[in-house]
Structure formats: C-alpha cells, structure tokens
Tab-separated table of C-alpha atoms in Angstrom:
chain	number	residue	atom	x	y	z
A	937	MET	CA	-0.088	0.128	0.029
A	938	GLN	CA	3.040	2.328	0.949
A	939	PHE	CA	4.470	1.690	-2.338
A	940	LEU	CA	1.379	2.425	-4.331
A	941	GLN	CA	0.687	5.488	-2.806
A	942	ASN	CA	4.270	6.878	-3.183
A	943	SER	CA	3.875	5.791	-6.843
A	944	CYS	CA	0.805	7.809	-7.307
A	945	ARG	CA	2.412	10.769	-5.812
A	946	ILE	CA	5.426	10.724	-8.168
A	947	SER	CA	3.163	10.319	-11.082
A	948	LYS	CA	0.948	13.232	-10.236
A	949	ILE	CA	4.050	15.493	-10.048
A	950	LEU	CA	5.483	14.268	-13.487
A	951	ILE	CA	2.065	14.953	-15.306
A	952	THR	CA	1.809	18.294	-13.583
A	953	GLU	CA	5.208	19.404	-14.728
A	954	THR	CA	5.151	17.669	-18.235
A	955	ASN	CA	1.886	19.595	-18.956
A	956	LEU	CA	3.492	23.010	-17.831
A	957	ARG	CA	6.273	22.422	-19.974
A	958	PHE	CA	4.099	21.499	-22.718
A	959	PHE	CA	1.681	24.527	-22.907
A	960	SER	CA	4.409	26.813	-21.993
A	961	SER	CA	6.329	25.907	-25.036
A	962	ALA	CA	3.450	25.011	-27.411
A	963	SER	CA	3.697	28.398	-29.466
A	964	GLN	CA	7.477	27.807	-29.914
A	965	ILE	CA	7.040	23.970	-31.368
A	966	SER	CA	7.114	23.926	-34.919
A	967	SER	CA	8.058	20.351	-35.480
A	968	PRO	CA	5.129	17.668	-35.664
A	969	PHE	CA	7.741	15.330	-34.546
A	970	GLN	CA	8.420	17.194	-31.237
A	971	ARG	CA	4.772	17.564	-30.558
A	972	ARG	CA	4.254	13.853	-30.929
A	973	ASN	CA	6.999	13.057	-28.479
A	974	GLN	CA	5.301	15.450	-25.942
A	975	LEU	CA	1.955	13.974	-26.547
A	976	SER	CA	3.451	10.333	-26.216
A	977	ALA	CA	5.002	11.307	-22.825
A	978	SER	CA	1.886	12.708	-21.567
A	979	SER	CA	-0.155	9.784	-22.632
A	980	SER	CA	2.217	7.480	-20.879
A	981	VAL	CA	2.180	9.183	-17.575
A	982	SER	CA	-1.621	9.242	-17.695
A	983	LYS	CA	-1.635	5.545	-18.338
A	984	GLY	CA	0.484	4.938	-15.326
A	985	ILE	CA	-1.905	6.870	-12.958
A	986	ASP	CA	-4.651	4.822	-14.349
A	987	ARG	CA	-2.973	1.693	-13.556
A	988	CYS	CA	-2.058	3.128	-10.086
A	989	SER	CA	-5.875	4.103	-9.425
A	990	HIS	CA	-6.841	0.759	-10.757
A	991	SER	CA	-4.428	-0.963	-8.128
A	992	LEU	CA	-5.766	1.438	-5.482
A	993	SER	CA	-9.401	0.498	-6.178
A	994	SER	CA	-8.413	-3.166	-6.212
A	995	THR	CA	-6.913	-2.755	-2.925
A	996	SER	CA	-9.965	-0.966	-1.323
A	997	LEU	CA	-12.130	-3.659	-2.585
A	998	LEU	CA	-10.425	-6.622	-1.120
A	999	ILE	CA	-10.201	-4.485	2.242
A	1000	SER	CA	-13.842	-4.002	1.949
A	1001	ARG	CA	-14.579	-7.581	1.195
A	1002	SER	CA	-12.327	-8.644	4.154
A	1003	SER	CA	-14.123	-6.206	6.510
A	1004	PHE	CA	-17.647	-7.525	5.420
A	1005	SER	CA	-16.272	-11.257	5.623
A	1006	SER	CA	-15.191	-10.504	9.288
A	1007	VAL	CA	-18.447	-9.181	10.364
A	1008	ALA	CA	-20.211	-12.129	8.758
A	1009	GLU	CA	-17.904	-14.452	10.959
A	1010	LYS	CA	-18.755	-12.479	14.033
A	1011	LEU	CA	-22.442	-12.921	13.398
A	1012	ALA	CA	-22.101	-16.512	12.358
A	1013	GLY	CA	-20.709	-17.621	15.700
A	1014	ASN	CA	-22.337	-21.077	16.581
A	1015	PRO	CA	-26.036	-20.597	16.010
A	1016	THR	CA	-28.683	-23.297	15.603
A	1017	VAL	CA	-29.171	-24.788	12.127
A	1018	THR	CA	-32.729	-23.641	11.909
A	1019	VAL	CA	-32.298	-20.167	13.205
A	1020	LYS	CA	-29.116	-19.623	10.634
A	1021	ASP	CA	-31.287	-20.907	7.812
A	1022	LEU	CA	-34.135	-18.421	8.575
A	1023	HIS	CA	-31.644	-15.790	9.101
A	1024	ASP	CA	-30.040	-16.211	5.767
A	1025	LYS	CA	-33.684	-16.642	3.888
A	1026	MET	CA	-34.833	-13.446	5.277
A	1027	LEU	CA	-31.812	-11.379	4.444
A	1028	ASN	CA	-31.676	-12.663	0.930
A	1029	SER	CA	-35.490	-11.664	0.663
A	1030	VAL	CA	-34.775	-8.064	1.741
A	1031	ASN	CA	-31.262	-7.615	0.388
A	1032	VAL	CA	-31.285	-9.660	-2.821
A	1033	LYS	CA	-34.948	-10.036	-4.008
A	1034	ARG	CA	-36.053	-6.966	-2.468
A	1035	SER	CA	-39.282	-7.970	-0.980
A	1036	MET	CA	-40.685	-8.466	2.404
A	1037	PRO	CA	-40.174	-11.795	3.865
A	1038	PRO	CA	-43.468	-13.680	5.443
A	1039	ASN	CA	-44.145	-12.728	9.174
A	1040	ALA	CA	-44.298	-16.363	9.992
A	1041	TRP	CA	-40.598	-16.571	9.217
A	1042	LEU	CA	-39.549	-14.004	11.956
A	1043	TRP	CA	-41.960	-15.764	14.441
A	1044	LEU	CA	-40.432	-19.049	13.802
A	1045	LEU	CA	-36.791	-17.594	14.024
A	1046	ILE	CA	-37.729	-16.079	17.644
A	1047	GLU	CA	-39.257	-19.420	18.713
A	1048	ASN	CA	-36.053	-21.448	17.745
A	1049	CYS	CA	-33.532	-19.209	19.561
A	1050	GLN	CA	-31.500	-21.173	22.032
A	1051	ASN	CA	-28.414	-19.533	22.636
A	1052	GLN	CA	-26.666	-15.896	22.356
A	1053	ASP	CA	-25.490	-16.479	18.813
A	1054	ASP	CA	-28.991	-17.123	17.483
A	1055	ILE	CA	-29.925	-13.731	19.484
A	1056	HIS	CA	-27.343	-12.056	17.437
A	1057	LEU	CA	-28.893	-13.445	14.268
A	1058	LEU	CA	-32.516	-12.300	15.370
A	1059	PHE	CA	-31.173	-8.521	16.104
A	1060	ASP	CA	-29.360	-8.629	12.799
A	1061	VAL	CA	-32.582	-9.716	10.870
A	1062	LEU	CA	-34.399	-7.122	13.027
A	1063	GLN	CA	-32.061	-4.414	11.812
A	1064	ASN	CA	-32.292	-5.481	8.141
A	1065	LEU	CA	-36.064	-5.723	8.219
A	1066	ARG	CA	-36.412	-2.176	9.703
A	1067	ARG	CA	-33.967	-0.602	7.322
A	1068	PHE	CA	-36.015	-2.284	4.444
A	1069	ARG	CA	-39.498	-1.087	5.859
A	1070	LEU	CA	-38.066	2.415	6.117
A	1071	SER	CA	-36.390	2.685	2.545
A	1072	ASN	CA	-38.550	0.644	0.492
A	1073	LEU	CA	-42.014	0.419	2.090
A	1074	ARG	CA	-41.911	3.905	3.745
A	1075	ILE	CA	-43.070	2.480	6.941
A	1076	HIS	CA	-41.521	4.579	9.825
A	1077	ASP	CA	-43.299	2.986	12.584
A	1078	ASN	CA	-41.389	0.304	14.795
A	1079	PHE	CA	-42.539	-3.043	15.340
A	1080	ASN	CA	-45.656	-3.609	17.407
A	1081	CYS	CA	-45.437	-4.002	20.946
A	1082	ASN	CA	-46.349	-7.763	20.881
A	1083	LEU	CA	-43.280	-8.828	18.894
A	1084	CYS	CA	-40.965	-6.698	21.081
A	1085	GLN	CA	-42.243	-8.363	24.275
A	1086	GLN	CA	-41.576	-11.558	22.654
A	1087	VAL	CA	-37.935	-10.817	21.734
A	1088	ALA	CA	-37.454	-9.656	25.382
A	1089	LYS	CA	-38.775	-12.779	26.638
A	1090	THR	CA	-36.660	-14.756	24.340
A	1091	CYS	CA	-33.603	-13.013	25.407
A	1092	VAL	CA	-34.380	-13.884	28.801
A	1093	ARG	CA	-35.129	-17.643	28.121
A	1094	VAL	CA	-31.882	-18.185	26.661
A	1095	GLY	CA	-29.996	-16.037	29.172
A	1096	ALA	CA	-29.114	-13.072	26.720
A	1097	ILE	CA	-29.677	-10.470	29.386
A	1098	ASP	CA	-27.635	-7.720	27.914
A	1099	SER	CA	-29.508	-8.259	24.623
A	1100	GLY	CA	-32.859	-8.092	26.334
A	1101	LYS	CA	-31.995	-4.659	27.696
A	1102	LYS	CA	-31.889	-3.343	24.155
A	1103	ALA	CA	-35.663	-3.817	24.062
A	1104	LEU	CA	-35.879	-1.034	26.485
A	1105	TRP	CA	-34.116	1.500	24.493
A	1106	LYS	CA	-36.315	4.284	23.179
A	1107	HIS	CA	-33.804	4.848	20.316
A	1108	ASN	CA	-32.584	1.536	18.690
A	1109	VAL	CA	-31.645	0.420	15.331
A	1110	HIS	CA	-33.885	-2.692	15.350
A	1111	GLY	CA	-37.098	-1.170	15.251
A	1112	LEU	CA	-37.998	-2.285	18.633
A	1113	THR	CA	-40.655	-0.497	20.806
A	1114	PRO	CA	-39.777	-0.574	24.372
A	1115	SER	CA	-42.747	-1.171	27.072
A	1116	VAL	CA	-43.126	-1.977	30.682
A	1117	SER	CA	-44.190	-5.563	29.781
A	1118	SER	CA	-40.807	-5.995	28.183
A	1119	ALA	CA	-39.018	-4.787	31.352
A	1120	HIS	CA	-41.282	-7.183	33.427
A	1121	HIS	CA	-39.686	-10.316	31.668
A	1122	LEU	CA	-36.191	-9.018	32.910
A	1123	LEU	CA	-37.346	-8.300	36.286
A	1124	SER	CA	-38.929	-11.768	36.760
A	1125	HIS	CA	-35.435	-13.125	35.664
A	1126	ALA	CA	-34.084	-10.891	38.542
A	1127	LEU	CA	-36.572	-12.212	40.882
A	1128	GLU	CA	-35.892	-15.807	40.094
A	1129	HIS	CA	-32.058	-15.388	40.502
A	1130	LYS	CA	-32.341	-12.993	43.341
A	1131	ASN	CA	-30.449	-10.436	41.267
A	1132	SER	CA	-30.979	-6.847	42.941
A	1133	GLU	CA	-28.277	-5.484	40.703
A	1134	LEU	CA	-30.199	-6.520	37.379
A	1135	MET	CA	-33.339	-4.966	38.881
A	1136	GLU	CA	-31.516	-1.581	39.544
A	1137	GLU	CA	-30.441	-1.511	36.072
A	1138	VAL	CA	-33.654	-2.260	34.640
A	1139	MET	CA	-35.437	0.476	36.800
A	1140	GLN	CA	-32.835	2.747	35.423
A	1141	LEU	CA	-33.589	2.049	31.921
A	1142	LEU	CA	-37.404	2.474	32.564
A	1143	LYS	CA	-36.611	6.149	33.813
A	1144	THR	CA	-34.180	6.723	31.034
A	1145	ASN	CA	-36.502	5.783	28.390
A	1146	ASP	CA	-39.445	7.294	29.925
A	1147	LEU	CA	-41.478	4.260	30.584
A	1148	PRO	CA	-44.070	4.645	33.048
A	1149	LEU	CA	-44.444	2.437	36.264
A	1150	GLN	CA	-47.056	-0.015	36.746
A	1151	PRO	CA	-48.515	-1.884	39.849
A	1152	GLY	CA	-46.722	-5.098	38.304
A	1153	THR	CA	-43.558	-3.340	38.353
A	1154	ALA	CA	-43.915	-2.456	42.019
A	1155	ASP	CA	-44.913	-6.138	42.814
A	1156	LEU	CA	-41.595	-7.586	41.308
A	1157	VAL	CA	-39.647	-5.021	42.678
A	1158	PHE	CA	-40.733	-5.258	46.385
A	1159	ARG	CA	-40.449	-9.218	45.942
A	1160	ILE	CA	-36.853	-8.765	44.724
A	1161	CYS	CA	-36.009	-6.524	47.569
A	1162	HIS	CA	-37.602	-8.903	50.058
A	1163	ASP	CA	-35.805	-12.048	48.767
A	1164	THR	CA	-32.387	-10.282	48.596
A	1165	ASP	CA	-32.935	-8.730	52.202
A	1166	LYS	CA	-32.641	-5.187	50.572
A	1167	TRP	CA	-34.727	-3.228	52.850
A	1168	ASP	CA	-33.174	0.147	52.004
A	1169	LEU	CA	-33.670	-0.554	48.475
A	1170	LEU	CA	-37.466	-1.390	49.013
A	1171	ALA	CA	-37.795	1.975	50.871
A	1172	LYS	CA	-36.233	3.919	48.183
A	1173	TYR	CA	-38.381	2.529	45.440
A	1174	SER	CA	-41.436	2.625	47.541
A	1175	LYS	CA	-41.152	6.562	47.524
A	1176	LYS	CA	-40.774	6.296	43.680
A	1177	PHE	CA	-43.908	4.333	43.224
A	1178	SER	CA	-45.740	6.549	45.598
A	1179	LYS	CA	-44.501	9.594	43.600
A	1180	ALA	CA	-45.771	8.075	40.505
A	1181	GLY	CA	-49.185	7.594	41.958
A	1182	ILE	CA	-49.052	3.733	41.676
A	1183	LYS	CA	-51.893	1.824	43.312
A	1184	LEU	CA	-50.078	-0.887	45.029
A	1185	ARG	CA	-51.683	-4.658	44.588
A	1186	LYS	CA	-52.611	-6.433	47.896
A	1187	THR	CA	-50.016	-8.572	47.188
A	1188	THR	CA	-47.509	-5.912	47.215
A	1189	PHE	CA	-48.487	-4.987	50.495
A	1190	ASP	CA	-48.319	-8.522	51.763
A	1191	VAL	CA	-44.588	-8.663	50.863
A	1192	TRP	CA	-43.903	-5.001	52.278
A	1193	MET	CA	-45.409	-5.686	55.497
A	1194	GLU	CA	-44.048	-9.283	55.825
A	1195	PHE	CA	-40.642	-7.632	55.321
A	1196	ALA	CA	-41.250	-5.107	58.046
A	1197	ALA	CA	-42.254	-7.551	60.580
A	1198	LYS	CA	-39.255	-9.997	59.624
A	1199	ARG	CA	-37.023	-7.020	60.427
A	1200	GLY	CA	-38.653	-6.249	63.806
A	1201	ASP	CA	-39.371	-2.708	62.419
A	1202	THR	CA	-42.746	-2.007	64.080
A	1203	GLU	CA	-42.578	1.757	63.059
A	1204	SER	CA	-42.435	1.055	59.404
A	1205	LEU	CA	-45.159	-1.949	59.677
A	1206	TRP	CA	-47.713	0.362	61.052
A	1207	LYS	CA	-46.883	3.063	58.487
A	1208	VAL	CA	-47.394	0.670	55.571
A	1209	ASP	CA	-50.534	-0.639	57.305
A	1210	LYS	CA	-51.967	2.619	57.351
A	1211	GLN	CA	-51.059	3.098	53.851
A	1212	ARG	CA	-52.756	-0.264	52.845
A	1213	SER	CA	-55.998	0.640	54.829
A	1214	GLU	CA	-56.283	3.984	52.765
A	1215	THR	CA	-56.644	1.607	49.748
A	1216	TYR	CA	-58.154	-1.810	51.120
A	1217	SER	CA	-60.489	-1.861	53.900
A	1218	GLN	CA	-59.865	-5.714	54.688
A	1219	HIS	CA	-56.742	-7.456	55.610
A	1220	THR	CA	-55.435	-10.435	53.521
A	1221	LEU	CA	-54.216	-13.216	55.551
A	1222	SER	CA	-50.682	-12.228	55.186
A	1223	THR	CA	-51.130	-8.542	56.413
A	1224	ALA	CA	-53.189	-9.770	59.145
A	1225	PHE	CA	-50.481	-11.971	60.430
A	1226	SER	CA	-48.069	-9.445	59.817
A	1227	CYS	CA	-50.064	-6.894	62.317
A	1228	ALA	CA	-50.042	-9.743	64.828
A	1229	LYS	CA	-46.258	-10.127	64.472
A	1230	GLY	CA	-46.314	-6.453	65.125
A	1231	PHE	CA	-48.390	-6.767	68.317
A	1232	LEU	CA	-45.992	-9.574	69.463
A	1233	LEU	CA	-43.117	-7.288	69.063
A	1234	GLU	CA	-44.615	-4.638	71.216
A	1235	SER	CA	-45.556	-7.520	73.836
A	1236	LYS	CA	-49.285	-7.390	73.122
A	1237	PRO	CA	-50.418	-10.823	72.898
A	1238	GLU	CA	-54.031	-10.259	73.300
A	1239	GLU	CA	-54.231	-7.662	70.554
A	1240	ALA	CA	-52.173	-10.293	68.332
A	1241	ALA	CA	-54.740	-12.788	69.173
A	1242	ALA	CA	-57.767	-10.621	68.396
A	1243	VAL	CA	-56.317	-9.916	64.724
A	1244	ILE	CA	-55.916	-13.551	63.958
A	1245	GLN	CA	-59.466	-14.306	65.338
A	1246	ILE	CA	-61.024	-11.757	63.019
A	1247	ILE	CA	-59.226	-13.000	59.909
A	1248	CYS	CA	-59.998	-16.601	60.776
A	1249	GLN	CA	-63.825	-15.923	60.978
A	1250	ALA	CA	-63.620	-14.181	57.558
A	1251	TYR	CA	-61.939	-17.145	56.063
A	1252	PRO	CA	-64.082	-20.002	54.707
A	1253	ASP	CA	-63.692	-23.466	55.924
A	1254	GLU	CA	-61.961	-24.692	52.648
A	1255	LYS	CA	-59.050	-22.096	53.141
A	1256	LYS	CA	-58.423	-23.010	56.871
A	1257	SER	CA	-55.351	-24.738	55.912
A	1258	ALA	CA	-53.758	-21.599	54.794
A	1259	VAL	CA	-54.381	-20.323	58.198
A	1260	SER	CA	-52.726	-23.340	59.872
A	1261	THR	CA	-49.643	-22.622	57.449
A	1262	GLU	CA	-49.261	-19.086	58.559
A	1263	PHE	CA	-49.546	-20.053	62.074
A	1264	GLU	CA	-46.489	-22.562	61.961
A	1265	LYS	CA	-44.572	-20.077	59.983
A	1266	LEU	CA	-45.341	-17.426	62.866
A	1267	VAL	CA	-44.133	-19.850	65.581
A	1268	ASN	CA	-41.568	-21.822	63.833
A	1269	GLU	CA	-40.004	-19.524	61.309
A	1270	TRP	CA	-40.593	-15.853	62.052
A	1271	PRO	CA	-38.963	-15.744	65.399
A	1272	VAL	CA	-35.608	-17.017	63.775
A	1273	ASP	CA	-35.993	-14.279	61.194
A	1274	VAL	CA	-36.574	-11.505	63.456
A	1275	ILE	CA	-34.100	-12.302	65.852
A	1276	LYS	CA	-31.513	-12.695	63.015
A	1277	HIS	CA	-31.953	-8.905	62.150
A	1278	GLN	CA	-31.391	-7.663	65.679
A	1279	THR	CA	-27.865	-7.075	67.324
A	1280	GLY	CA	-26.411	-7.429	70.983
A	1281	GLU	CA	-28.705	-6.975	73.842
A	1282	ASP	CA	-31.814	-6.231	71.612
A	1283	LYS	CA	-31.242	-9.771	70.427
A	1284	LYS	CA	-31.570	-11.474	73.814
A	1285	ALA	CA	-34.210	-9.137	75.230
A	1286	LEU	CA	-36.442	-10.002	71.980
A	1287	ALA	CA	-35.895	-13.799	72.350
A	1288	ALA	CA	-36.930	-13.638	75.896
A	1289	SER	CA	-40.010	-11.555	75.126
A	1290	LEU	CA	-41.059	-13.757	72.237
A	1291	LYS	CA	-40.710	-17.001	74.380
A	1292	SER	CA	-43.315	-15.406	76.525
A	1293	VAL	CA	-45.668	-13.458	74.426
A	1294	ILE	CA	-46.309	-16.129	71.706
A	1295	PRO	CA	-47.767	-18.787	74.238
A	1296	SER	CA	-49.943	-15.958	75.832
A	1297	MET	CA	-51.493	-15.257	72.499
A	1298	VAL	CA	-52.084	-19.049	71.665
A	1299	ASN	CA	-53.672	-19.297	75.095
A	1300	ALA	CA	-55.812	-16.286	74.341
A	1301	LEU	CA	-56.815	-17.847	71.073
A	1302	LEU	CA	-57.856	-20.912	72.652
A	1303	SER	CA	-59.866	-19.161	75.208
A	1304	SER	CA	-61.688	-17.506	72.608
A	1305	GLY	CA	-62.897	-21.000	71.348
A	1306	LEU	CA	-60.584	-20.877	68.205
A	1307	ASN	CA	-59.155	-24.492	67.413
A	1308	VAL	CA	-55.465	-23.839	67.255
A	1309	ASN	CA	-53.137	-26.535	66.289
A	1310	VAL	CA	-49.783	-25.523	67.436
A	1311	ASP	CA	-46.905	-27.371	69.279
A	1312	LEU	CA	-45.534	-24.905	71.665
A	1313	ASP	CA	-42.907	-27.650	72.727
A	1314	GLU	CA	-41.420	-26.770	69.140
A	1315	LEU	CA	-41.150	-23.121	70.223
A	1316	ASN	CA	-39.453	-23.997	73.578
A	1317	LYS	CA	-36.980	-26.022	71.392
A	1318	ASN	CA	-36.197	-23.073	68.757
A	1319	GLU	CA	-32.522	-22.454	69.151
A	1320	ALA	CA	-33.090	-18.763	68.342
A	1321	LEU	CA	-35.078	-18.334	71.621
A	1322	LEU	CA	-32.592	-20.232	73.565
A	1323	SER	CA	-29.713	-18.120	72.489
C-alpha cells in the first residue's frame, strides 16, 4: 500500500510538470515530431496514473470484502441450524429479492432461538427488516409491542440478558418498541435469580427511556428486595412508586408488611398498614398475620390474638389450611428471622419476650374458642429463642 501511494504521488508530480512545460512551449514548437513526442510522454504518464488508480481500487475492494467477511464471521458464531437458515432466507429476501419476507419466518426464528449466537442473528434480521421497511416500504413505525415483548422474553429465556435490555431502549436500530411489559420479563428473571443489581439496571432503563411504572412493576421490585434482604432498596423504590401515583396491589402490601415484621421494624410496619388501609379496607391473611407479629413485638399478645381471630372468622372453611400454614410460620420460622435482624442486647431481650408472648397469644386464641393446632414444645426448642 505504501508503495502504491508513493507511486501515485510521483506520477501526479510528473504529469503536472510535463503539462506545464508542454503548454508554455506550445507556441514555439514547430516540428510535428516534437509535438508527437510530448503527447506520447503525457499519454504514458496518464496510463501510469490509471494503472495506479486501478491498483488502489482493487486493494480497497479487497479490504472492504475482508471487512464484510469479518462481520459475517462474527454474526455466524455457533447458531442453531434452523435459526441460521431462517436468517439467511430473510436477508436474501430483503437484500437480493427486495421483498418483505413472510411474518411467520420471523416468529419461527424467535421461537427457535436457543443461545446468544441465535440472538445475534435475530437482532441482525430485525435491523435489516427495519431498514427495508423504512427505505422501500416507507414505513417509519417500529414493530408492534407484541413482537418486541416476545423478543425480550426470548432473550431472557436463552440467558442473553444484555441483549434483552436493548428492548427497553427508546432509540434503537432494530425497530423495537420499548414497553414496561418487556421490562417485566427482565425483572422476573432478576426475581428468579435474586439479582437486585439487574433490577436496579432495569429500573434505570425505565426512567431513562420514559417508560411509565405499573403496579406489576412494584410487585416484582418489592419481591426482589424482600428475597435479597434489601430493605433500604425497597424503601427507596416505595417512594418512587408513591410519587408516581401507583396503586399498589394487595400482594405488594403482603410482601412489604411481611418484610417489615421480619426485620422487627414496627414503626415501618404500622406506617405501611396505614397506607394499605387507605386503599383496601380488609386485611389479607398475610397482612393480618404481619399485624399480629407487630403486636407480639410490642408485647401485646391479646391484640395479636384478636387480629388472628377476626381473619380466621372471615376465612371460609375450605381455606383454613392456609391459616394453619401461617400459624406454623409465625411460631417456627418468624422468630428465627426477626431475631437474626437484631444485634447485641436487643437480640437477647427480644428472644426472651417472644418466648413469653407467643404462648400467651395461643392461650388467648384457645380461650376464645378458636381451634389452634400449634405445638408449643417446638417453640421452646427453638435455638433462636434459647440463645
């Protein structure tokens, strides 16, 4: 390449000097032989430039082909056979035949994606389809939301999380229409894998791309914070949902109040219950037991028994097994969780208190005529209460 460039420079200098000498002495040249010699010299140099230009063009073409080949190899990777075949057929349709491929091909490609390399081919097809729709069909709209949600769902299914995040970008080259529903697929993945960092990334993408929050978003976020024991993070996002005017679901309050009771934070528990009562007049089984736990933390076993009695009376007989399950959790699991969140002398004081107030609550329920099937011997054997 360096040799060719130097040759071109020398040729240009030669032709310039030759032309200048030729035109300056044109009036003095009288011999046809001399004129032919000058013209011959000029023609020879021009041919040299043409050859040089041809060489450069050939070299550029080779470089371009090499570049395209490297891109193709990068896209190729190790995709599944079906996805690769569909990818090639669709690109042949838009780039060679200049016609829009059947929609069924795209849905079939999405359905057959199995790995990250398949996702790369999927996004390459989407980009080519968007370009074709824009330039040939004059369609400026992005693909519909259903398709984009399916793309996000597929990315999550094969573990291509970074690619799935692209489905939330407002400005993208793939024609994707971002939506909260697409974000919920990513949040569901974060919940399954207890990944609070991914949750924060998704929430930031929702904010950056002006996507509105929904009650389902809050439900997923609160569950992730609960399962990863991130109370401060839950408090942060609860303010964001409240500011956005989101009406929280009953299940969201279930998780929120259960988390507060598990931490032994009665102040937050009563604040959340007040907020719940402004939206829902009746307790769910979960929020009722959370309130009972709050009264036990405040050493008020009679109030705890009264709350449980009311919710038990409201529950039909066919759902009484759910009440028994909550009772077992209150006696056997919750004391361990709440004591774990305490430190120093507070831990010892709370253990002694619970060892006393839980039996008192059970006795109050039995006195009211409620059939409570609880083995208090298990409570006395609880290591958390013995420490």
